[in-house]
PDB file of C-alpha atoms and ligand atoms in Angstrom:
ATOM      1  CA  MET D   1      46.775  84.362 -20.364  1.00 63.00           C
ATOM      2  CA  ILE D   2      46.355  84.251 -16.841  1.00 79.00           C
ATOM      3  CA  GLU D   3      47.056  80.723 -15.444  1.00 89.00           C
ATOM      4  CA  ARG D   4      44.682  79.500 -12.353  1.00 97.00           C
ATOM      5  CA  PRO D   5      45.122  80.413  -9.007  1.00 98.00           C
ATOM      6  CA  VAL D   6      48.095  77.997  -7.721  1.00 98.00           C
ATOM      7  CA  ILE D   7      47.223  76.165  -4.193  1.00 98.00           C
ATOM      8  CA  ALA D   8      48.968  75.577  -1.856  1.00 98.00           C
ATOM      9  CA  LEU D   9      48.855  71.779  -0.614  1.00 98.00           C
ATOM     10  CA  ASP D  10      50.716  72.374   2.836  1.00 97.00           C
ATOM     11  CA  PHE D  11      49.047  69.015   4.530  1.00 97.00           C
ATOM     12  CA  PRO D  12      51.169  66.255   6.011  1.00 96.00           C
ATOM     13  CA  SER D  13      49.483  63.504   3.995  1.00 98.00           C
ATOM     14  CA  LYS D  14      48.433  61.996   1.090  1.00 98.00           C
ATOM     15  CA  LYS D  15      44.440  61.255   2.852  1.00 98.00           C
ATOM     16  CA  ASP D  16      44.638  65.615   3.660  1.00 98.00           C
ATOM     17  CA  VAL D  17      45.293  65.610   0.164  1.00 98.00           C
ATOM     18  CA  GLU D  18      42.529  63.020  -0.926  1.00 98.00           C
ATOM     19  CA  HIS D  19      40.168  64.765   2.172  1.00 98.00           C
ATOM     20  CA  PHE D  20      40.277  68.108   0.478  1.00 98.00           C
ATOM     21  CA  LEU D  21      39.701  67.508  -3.586  1.00 98.00           C
ATOM     22  CA  GLU D  22      36.919  65.509  -2.665  1.00 98.00           C
ATOM     23  CA  GLY D  23      35.316  68.815  -2.351  1.00 98.00           C
ATOM     24  CA  PHE D  24      36.068  69.485  -6.039  1.00 98.00           C
ATOM     25  CA  PRO D  25      34.458  68.709  -9.013  1.00 98.00           C
ATOM     26  CA  VAL D  26      36.484  65.891 -10.704  1.00 96.00           C
ATOM     27  CA  GLU D  27      36.331  68.016 -13.737  1.00 97.00           C
ATOM     28  CA  GLU D  28      37.788  71.196 -12.036  1.00 98.00           C
ATOM     29  CA  LYS D  29      41.457  70.430 -13.429  1.00 98.00           C
ATOM     30  CA  LEU D  30      43.786  72.407 -10.579  1.00 98.00           C
ATOM     31  CA  TYR D  31      47.172  73.774 -10.561  1.00 98.00           C
ATOM     32  CA  LEU D  32      48.708  72.416  -7.172  1.00 98.00           C
ATOM     33  CA  LYS D  33      51.554  73.415  -5.086  1.00 98.00           C
ATOM     34  CA  VAL D  34      53.728  70.850  -3.880  1.00 98.00           C
ATOM     35  CA  GLY D  35      56.108  71.288  -0.733  1.00 98.00           C
ATOM     36  CA  MET D  36      59.024  70.250   1.025  1.00 97.00           C
ATOM     37  CA  GLU D  37      56.035  69.181   4.243  1.00 96.00           C
ATOM     38  CA  LEU D  38      53.887  67.034   1.683  1.00 98.00           C
ATOM     39  CA  PHE D  39      56.905  66.062  -0.903  1.00 98.00           C
ATOM     40  CA  TYR D  40      58.895  64.320   2.396  1.00 97.00           C
ATOM     41  CA  GLN D  41      55.718  62.546   3.756  1.00 97.00           C
ATOM     42  CA  GLU D  42      54.854  61.508   0.843  1.00 98.00           C
ATOM     43  CA  GLY D  43      57.801  61.075  -2.315  1.00 98.00           C
ATOM     44  CA  PRO D  44      56.990  61.546  -5.831  1.00 98.00           C
ATOM     45  CA  GLU D  45      54.115  59.130  -5.736  1.00 98.00           C
ATOM     46  CA  ILE D  46      51.857  62.687  -4.556  1.00 98.00           C
ATOM     47  CA  VAL D  47      53.084  63.735  -7.998  1.00 98.00           C
ATOM     48  CA  ARG D  48      52.154  61.225 -10.244  1.00 97.00           C
ATOM     49  CA  PHE D  49      48.815  61.292  -8.353  1.00 98.00           C
ATOM     50  CA  LEU D  50      47.723  64.763  -8.826  1.00 98.00           C
ATOM     51  CA  LYS D  51      49.296  64.352 -12.184  1.00 97.00           C
ATOM     52  CA  GLN D  52      47.031  61.312 -12.770  1.00 97.00           C
ATOM     53  CA  ALA D  53      44.438  62.999 -11.886  1.00 98.00           C
ATOM     54  CA  GLY D  54      44.738  65.211 -14.230  1.00 98.00           C
ATOM     55  CA  HIS D  55      45.874  68.786 -12.600  1.00 98.00           C
ATOM     56  CA  SER D  56      49.339  70.723 -12.903  1.00 98.00           C
ATOM     57  CA  VAL D  57      51.915  70.335 -10.277  1.00 98.00           C
ATOM     58  CA  PHE D  58      54.380  73.101  -8.949  1.00 98.00           C
ATOM     59  CA  LEU D  59      56.063  70.845  -7.180  1.00 98.00           C
ATOM     60  CA  ASP D  60      58.257  74.173  -4.632  1.00 98.00           C
ATOM     61  CA  LEU D  61      61.246  71.952  -3.136  1.00 98.00           C
ATOM     62  CA  LYS D  62      64.204  74.852  -4.059  1.00 98.00           C
ATOM     63  CA  LEU D  63      66.736  73.166  -4.980  1.00 98.00           C
ATOM     64  CA  HIS D  64      70.151  73.985  -3.550  1.00 98.00           C
ATOM     65  CA  ASP D  65      73.436  72.012  -4.086  1.00 98.00           C
ATOM     66  CA  ILE D  66      76.520  72.067  -6.090  1.00 98.00           C
ATOM     67  CA  PRO D  67      75.830  71.863  -9.788  1.00 98.00           C
ATOM     68  CA  ASN D  68      75.978  68.089 -10.435  1.00 98.00           C
ATOM     69  CA  THR D  69      73.733  67.069  -7.901  1.00 98.00           C
ATOM     70  CA  VAL D  70      70.516  69.369  -9.347  1.00 98.00           C
ATOM     71  CA  GLU D  71      70.588  68.352 -12.856  1.00 98.00           C
ATOM     72  CA  SER D  72      70.387  65.087 -12.026  1.00 98.00           C
ATOM     73  CA  ALA D  73      67.329  65.524  -8.999  1.00 98.00           C
ATOM     74  CA  MET D  74      65.487  68.004 -11.693  1.00 98.00           C
ATOM     75  CA  LYS D  75      65.821  65.253 -14.337  1.00 98.00           C
ATOM     76  CA  GLY D  76      64.316  63.094 -11.617  1.00 97.00           C
ATOM     77  CA  LEU D  77      62.086  65.495 -11.570  1.00 98.00           C
ATOM     78  CA  ALA D  78      61.390  66.352 -15.521  1.00 98.00           C
ATOM     79  CA  LYS D  79      60.288  63.303 -14.917  1.00 97.00           C
ATOM     80  CA  LEU D  80      57.815  62.704 -12.172  1.00 96.00           C
ATOM     81  CA  GLY D  81      55.777  65.162 -15.421  1.00 96.00           C
ATOM     82  CA  VAL D  82      55.998  68.011 -13.440  1.00 97.00           C
ATOM     83  CA  ASP D  83      55.161  71.582 -14.684  1.00 98.00           C
ATOM     84  CA  MET D  84      56.850  73.890 -12.232  1.00 98.00           C
ATOM     85  CA  THR D  85      59.323  73.963 -10.055  1.00 98.00           C
ATOM     86  CA  ASN D  86      62.548  75.602  -8.713  1.00 98.00           C
ATOM     87  CA  VAL D  87      66.176  76.439  -7.358  1.00 98.00           C
ATOM     88  CA  HIS D  88      67.470  78.894  -5.188  1.00 98.00           C
ATOM     89  CA  ALA D  89      69.142  81.468  -6.989  1.00 98.00           C
ATOM     90  CA  ALA D  90      72.057  81.809  -4.493  1.00 98.00           C
ATOM     91  CA  GLY D  91      73.206  78.696  -5.475  1.00 98.00           C
ATOM     92  CA  GLY D  92      74.565  80.599  -8.234  1.00 98.00           C
ATOM     93  CA  ILE D  93      74.225  80.771 -12.260  1.00 98.00           C
ATOM     94  CA  GLN D  94      76.166  77.431 -13.189  1.00 99.00           C
ATOM     95  CA  MET D  95      74.295  75.754 -10.865  1.00 99.00           C
ATOM     96  CA  MET D  96      70.786  77.069 -12.316  1.00 99.00           C
ATOM     97  CA  GLN D  97      71.630  76.601 -15.407  1.00 98.00           C
ATOM     98  CA  ALA D  98      72.663  72.571 -14.421  1.00 99.00           C
ATOM     99  CA  ALA D  99      68.822  72.522 -13.363  1.00 98.00           C
ATOM    100  CA  LYS D 100      68.106  73.310 -16.605  1.00 98.00           C
ATOM    101  CA  ARG D 101      69.710  71.291 -18.355  1.00 98.00           C
ATOM    102  CA  GLY D 102      68.307  67.974 -16.131  1.00 98.00           C
ATOM    103  CA  LEU D 103      65.165  69.447 -16.368  1.00 98.00           C
ATOM    104  CA  GLU D 104      64.961  69.341 -20.205  1.00 98.00           C
ATOM    105  CA  ALA D 105      66.831  65.791 -20.501  1.00 97.00           C
ATOM    106  CA  GLY D 106      64.509  64.450 -18.030  1.00 98.00           C
ATOM    107  CA  ALA D 107      61.615  66.050 -19.787  1.00 97.00           C
ATOM    108  CA  GLN D 108      63.195  64.742 -23.457  1.00 84.00           C
ATOM    109  CA  GLN D 109      59.783  64.994 -25.827  1.00 81.00           C
ATOM    110  CA  ALA D 110      57.582  66.857 -23.579  1.00 86.00           C
ATOM    111  CA  GLN D 111      57.614  69.960 -22.203  1.00 94.00           C
ATOM    112  CA  THR D 112      59.993  71.218 -20.357  1.00 97.00           C
ATOM    113  CA  PRO D 113      58.372  72.440 -16.768  1.00 98.00           C
ATOM    114  CA  ILE D 114      58.886  76.233 -15.556  1.00 98.00           C
ATOM    115  CA  LEU D 115      61.774  76.760 -13.635  1.00 98.00           C
ATOM    116  CA  ILE D 116      62.138  80.067 -11.203  1.00 98.00           C
ATOM    117  CA  ALA D 117      64.385  80.719  -8.412  1.00 98.00           C
ATOM    118  CA  VAL D 118      64.033  81.882  -5.000  1.00 98.00           C
ATOM    119  CA  THR D 119      65.909  85.085  -4.696  1.00 97.00           C
ATOM    120  CA  GLN D 120      65.822  86.749  -0.833  1.00 95.00           C
ATOM    121  CA  LEU D 121      62.992  84.534   0.958  1.00 93.00           C
ATOM    122  CA  THR D 122      59.593  86.660   1.807  1.00 87.00           C
ATOM    123  CA  SER D 123      60.706  85.990   5.635  1.00 89.00           C
ATOM    124  CA  THR D 124      64.410  86.961   5.392  1.00 92.00           C
ATOM    125  CA  SER D 125      64.829  90.949   7.040  1.00 93.00           C
ATOM    126  CA  GLU D 126      67.442  93.206   5.169  1.00 95.00           C
ATOM    127  CA  GLU D 127      69.268  92.667   8.800  1.00 96.00           C
ATOM    128  CA  GLU D 128      68.906  89.203   8.561  1.00 95.00           C
ATOM    129  CA  MET D 129      70.241  88.810   5.316  1.00 96.00           C
ATOM    130  CA  GLN D 130      73.824  91.869   6.019  1.00 97.00           C
ATOM    131  CA  HIS D 131      74.441  89.339   9.589  1.00 98.00           C
ATOM    132  CA  ASP D 132      73.907  86.244   8.511  1.00 97.00           C
ATOM    133  CA  GLN D 133      74.713  85.808   4.483  1.00 97.00           C
ATOM    134  CA  LEU D 134      77.013  88.786   4.988  1.00 98.00           C
ATOM    135  CA  ILE D 135      76.196  90.777   2.364  1.00 97.00           C
ATOM    136  CA  HIS D 136      76.202  94.145   1.788  1.00 97.00           C
ATOM    137  CA  ALA D 137      73.296  96.200  -0.046  1.00 98.00           C
ATOM    138  CA  SER D 138      70.351  96.222   0.666  1.00 97.00           C
ATOM    139  CA  LEU D 139      67.298  93.199   0.055  1.00 96.00           C
ATOM    140  CA  LYS D 140      66.030  94.789  -2.730  1.00 96.00           C
ATOM    141  CA  GLU D 141      68.988  95.193  -4.606  1.00 97.00           C
ATOM    142  CA  SER D 142      69.896  91.645  -3.756  1.00 97.00           C
ATOM    143  CA  VAL D 143      66.537  90.432  -5.121  1.00 97.00           C
ATOM    144  CA  LYS D 144      67.716  92.040  -8.498  1.00 98.00           C
ATOM    145  CA  HIS D 145      71.174  90.915  -8.639  1.00 98.00           C
ATOM    146  CA  TYR D 146      69.516  87.546  -8.286  1.00 98.00           C
ATOM    147  CA  ALA D 147      66.400  87.827 -10.247  1.00 98.00           C
ATOM    148  CA  LYS D 148      68.908  89.320 -13.585  1.00 98.00           C
ATOM    149  CA  CYS D 149      71.002  85.795 -12.411  1.00 98.00           C
ATOM    150  CA  ALA D 150      68.243  83.903 -12.916  1.00 98.00           C
ATOM    151  CA  GLU D 151      67.389  85.172 -16.311  1.00 98.00           C
ATOM    152  CA  THR D 152      71.135  85.721 -17.371  1.00 98.00           C
ATOM    153  CA  ALA D 153      71.294  81.536 -16.462  1.00 98.00           C
ATOM    154  CA  GLY D 154      67.852  80.128 -18.550  1.00 98.00           C
ATOM    155  CA  LEU D 155      65.437  80.327 -15.743  1.00 98.00           C
ATOM    156  CA  ASN D 156      61.435  81.413 -16.331  1.00 98.00           C
ATOM    157  CA  GLY D 157      61.040  83.670 -13.483  1.00 98.00           C
ATOM    158  CA  VAL D 158      61.211  84.509 -10.012  1.00 98.00           C
ATOM    159  CA  VAL D 159      59.074  83.828  -6.606  1.00 97.00           C
ATOM    160  CA  CYS D 160      58.818  86.537  -4.616  1.00 95.00           C
ATOM    161  CA  SER D 161      56.442  89.025  -2.288  1.00 92.00           C
ATOM    162  CA  ALA D 162      54.193  91.191  -4.706  1.00 92.00           C
ATOM    163  CA  GLN D 163      56.023  94.218  -3.559  1.00 92.00           C
ATOM    164  CA  GLU D 164      59.157  93.162  -5.277  1.00 95.00           C
ATOM    165  CA  VAL D 165      57.513  92.938  -8.957  1.00 97.00           C
ATOM    166  CA  GLN D 166      57.399  96.170 -10.075  1.00 96.00           C
ATOM    167  CA  LEU D 167      61.428  96.096  -9.804  1.00 97.00           C
ATOM    168  CA  ILE D 168      61.976  92.536 -11.249  1.00 98.00           C
ATOM    169  CA  LYS D 169      60.022  93.406 -14.066  1.00 97.00           C
ATOM    170  CA  GLU D 170      61.961  97.069 -15.148  1.00 97.00           C
ATOM    171  CA  SER D 171      64.797  95.163 -14.469  1.00 97.00           C
ATOM    172  CA  THR D 172      64.142  91.443 -16.632  1.00 98.00           C
ATOM    173  CA  ASN D 173      62.938  90.872 -20.350  1.00 97.00           C
ATOM    174  CA  GLU D 174      58.903  90.721 -21.326  1.00 95.00           C
ATOM    175  CA  SER D 175      59.051  86.526 -20.179  1.00 97.00           C
ATOM    176  CA  PHE D 176      60.337  86.296 -17.276  1.00 98.00           C
ATOM    177  CA  VAL D 177      57.055  85.588 -14.885  1.00 98.00           C
ATOM    178  CA  CYS D 178      57.047  86.478 -11.112  1.00 98.00           C
ATOM    179  CA  LEU D 179      54.889  84.159  -8.829  1.00 98.00           C
ATOM    180  CA  THR D 180      53.622  86.013  -5.580  1.00 97.00           C
ATOM    181  CA  PRO D 181      52.209  84.084  -2.463  1.00 96.00           C
ATOM    182  CA  GLY D 182      51.401  85.878   0.067  1.00 93.00           C
ATOM    183  CA  ILE D 183      47.782  86.820  -1.221  1.00 95.00           C
ATOM    184  CA  ARG D 184      44.731  87.461   0.635  1.00 95.00           C
ATOM    185  CA  PRO D 185      41.234  87.781  -0.786  1.00 93.00           C
ATOM    186  CA  ALA D 186      39.949  91.193   1.118  1.00 84.00           C
ATOM    187  CA  GLY D 187      38.393  90.279   4.263  1.00 81.00           C
ATOM    188  CA  SER D 188      40.132  86.963   5.196  1.00 85.00           C
ATOM    189  CA  ALA D 189      42.488  86.096   7.521  1.00 84.00           C
ATOM    190  CA  VAL D 190      45.895  87.448   7.034  1.00 85.00           C
ATOM    191  CA  GLY D 191      47.333  84.464   9.505  1.00 84.00           C
ATOM    192  CA  ASP D 192      51.143  84.970   9.448  1.00 83.00           C
ATOM    193  CA  GLN D 193      52.009  86.849   6.015  1.00 79.00           C
ATOM    194  CA  LYS D 194      53.888  90.319   6.391  1.00 79.00           C
ATOM    195  CA  ARG D 195      52.705  91.838   3.800  1.00 78.00           C
ATOM    196  CA  VAL D 196      49.584  90.885   1.386  1.00 87.00           C
ATOM    197  CA  MET D 197      47.892  91.198  -1.782  1.00 94.00           C
ATOM    198  CA  THR D 198      44.865  91.058  -2.989  1.00 96.00           C
ATOM    199  CA  PRO D 199      44.497  89.146  -6.184  1.00 97.00           C
ATOM    200  CA  ALA D 200      43.224  91.474  -8.413  1.00 96.00           C
ATOM    201  CA  ALA D 201      45.946  93.790  -7.158  1.00 96.00           C
ATOM    202  CA  ALA D 202      48.249  91.444  -7.667  1.00 96.00           C
ATOM    203  CA  ARG D 203      47.104  90.915 -11.366  1.00 96.00           C
ATOM    204  CA  GLU D 204      47.048  95.007 -11.648  1.00 96.00           C
ATOM    205  CA  ILE D 205      50.825  95.233 -10.770  1.00 95.00           C
ATOM    206  CA  GLY D 206      51.804  92.188 -13.022  1.00 96.00           C
ATOM    207  CA  SER D 207      52.307  88.993 -10.759  1.00 97.00           C
ATOM    208  CA  ASP D 208      52.228  86.116 -13.304  1.00 98.00           C
ATOM    209  CA  TYR D 209      51.410  83.344 -10.904  1.00 98.00           C
ATOM    210  CA  ILE D 210      49.276  83.469  -7.753  1.00 98.00           C
ATOM    211  CA  VAL D 211      50.262  81.098  -4.794  1.00 97.00           C
ATOM    212  CA  VAL D 212      47.617  80.869  -2.520  1.00 97.00           C
ATOM    213  CA  GLY D 213      46.744  78.601   0.528  1.00 97.00           C
ATOM    214  CA  ARG D 214      44.918  79.026   3.088  1.00 96.00           C
ATOM    215  CA  PRO D 215      42.656  80.827   1.964  1.00 97.00           C
ATOM    216  CA  ILE D 216      41.250  78.016  -0.114  1.00 98.00           C
ATOM    217  CA  THR D 217      42.664  75.093   2.435  1.00 98.00           C
ATOM    218  CA  GLN D 218      41.045  76.342   5.569  1.00 96.00           C
ATOM    219  CA  ALA D 219      37.719  77.810   3.851  1.00 96.00           C
ATOM    220  CA  GLU D 220      34.332  76.211   5.169  1.00 96.00           C
ATOM    221  CA  ASN D 221      33.373  75.631   1.547  1.00 97.00           C
ATOM    222  CA  PRO D 222      36.670  75.079  -0.105  1.00 98.00           C
ATOM    223  CA  TYR D 223      35.567  75.162  -4.333  1.00 98.00           C
ATOM    224  CA  GLN D 224      34.053  78.435  -3.460  1.00 98.00           C
ATOM    225  CA  ALA D 225      36.534  79.989  -2.425  1.00 97.00           C
ATOM    226  CA  TYR D 226      38.546  79.351  -4.468  1.00 98.00           C
ATOM    227  CA  LEU D 227      35.353  79.822  -7.855  1.00 97.00           C
ATOM    228  CA  SER D 228      35.555  83.845  -5.839  1.00 96.00           C
ATOM    229  CA  ILE D 229      39.584  84.228  -5.792  1.00 97.00           C
ATOM    230  CA  LYS D 230      40.178  82.638  -9.185  1.00 97.00           C
ATOM    231  CA  LYS D 231      37.686  85.171 -10.691  1.00 96.00           C
ATOM    232  CA  GLU D 232      39.681  88.232  -8.914  1.00 96.00           C
ATOM    233  CA  TRP D 233      42.431  87.047  -9.898  1.00 97.00           C
ATOM    234  CA  SER D 234      41.669  86.594 -14.249  1.00 95.00           C
ATOM    235  CA  GLY D 235      39.327  89.617 -14.042  1.00 91.00           C
ATOM    236  CA  ASN D 236      35.959  88.472 -15.213  1.00 79.00           C
TER     237      ASN D 236
HETATM  238  O1  LIG A   1      48.484  80.256   3.547  1.00 94.85           O
HETATM  239  P1  LIG A   1      49.244  81.178   2.401  1.00 94.85           P
HETATM  240  O2  LIG A   1      48.395  81.148   1.206  1.00 94.85           O
HETATM  241  O3  LIG A   1      49.892  82.152   3.415  1.00 94.85           O
HETATM  242  O4  LIG A   1      50.647  79.780   1.336  1.00 94.85           O
HETATM  243  C1  LIG A   1      51.275  80.448   0.742  1.00 94.85           C
HETATM  244  C2  LIG A   1      52.639  79.465   0.673  1.00 94.85           C
HETATM  245  O5  LIG A   1      52.914  79.604  -0.120  1.00 94.85           O
HETATM  246  C3  LIG A   1      52.612  78.558   1.465  1.00 94.85           C
HETATM  247  O6  LIG A   1      53.332  77.501   1.062  1.00 94.85           O
HETATM  248  C4  LIG A   1      54.312  79.056   2.090  1.00 94.85           C
HETATM  249  O7  LIG A   1      55.570  78.548   2.476  1.00 94.85           O
HETATM  250  C5  LIG A   1      54.366  79.557   0.213  1.00 94.85           C
HETATM  251  N1  LIG A   1      55.825  80.666   0.219  1.00 94.85           N
HETATM  252  C6  LIG A   1      55.339  82.143   0.800  1.00 94.85           C
HETATM  253  N2  LIG A   1      56.256  82.409   0.560  1.00 94.85           N
HETATM  254  C7  LIG A   1      57.120  83.192   0.345  1.00 94.85           C
HETATM  255  C8  LIG A   1      57.252  81.448  -0.437  1.00 94.85           C
HETATM  256  C9  LIG A   1      57.158  80.464  -0.130  1.00 94.85           C
HETATM  257  O8  LIG A   1      54.208  82.120   1.406  1.00 94.85           O
HETATM  258  N3  LIG A   1      58.459  83.887  -0.439  1.00 94.85           N
END
């Protein structure tokens, strides 16, 4: 089943989020991504607020620390009821395993949140990676390696650019998911994204989740923009 497009709530405050959500009918249950900007201002309360309204939440905090710290942090995040969260694969297999243990412990009887890893940030160029991280491989090799590490650690998938989906799908098991940002419906503003793909193209290449921010949050009518992207993504 193809999930709803995940809307990136890149807003600075709960007030802005409330204003944005006023444009949607209350019965339209959304999949919302809360990132660092919003979480560091509003804290766990923003997640509780969205969950209480019946929405699904992807908490995009990209944890990267020693395994023990990540495990405890994840336990707390699972207790908040997040549906999906993530870590940096660069933290290592042991850290990723610890993250998963933490989520399982925190979720208790409830469904364990989906855990995905960031491989190489899409803002990192191959040159930068080789120089700054002293990785003597191509960017693609590094992305594939990190995806395989995430799979070994028992994670559910990775965040990746749509251009990397095929490579990752070829190298991992069938249930391993790819979540892809950088989605733009035909004719919409690209903004600062470099390599973009339409929702339909993302579906065709095998993305499991798409993350869409500005084409919905900055639209004149966010609800209509959401419906049309959802339609294109689900293929009906
Ligand atoms: O507005 P836009 O659709 O470009 O928003 C995309 C969202 O996905 C933002 O929250 C951005 O931080 C996030 N993201 C991304 N590229 C990545 C990882 C996350 O654009 N590689």
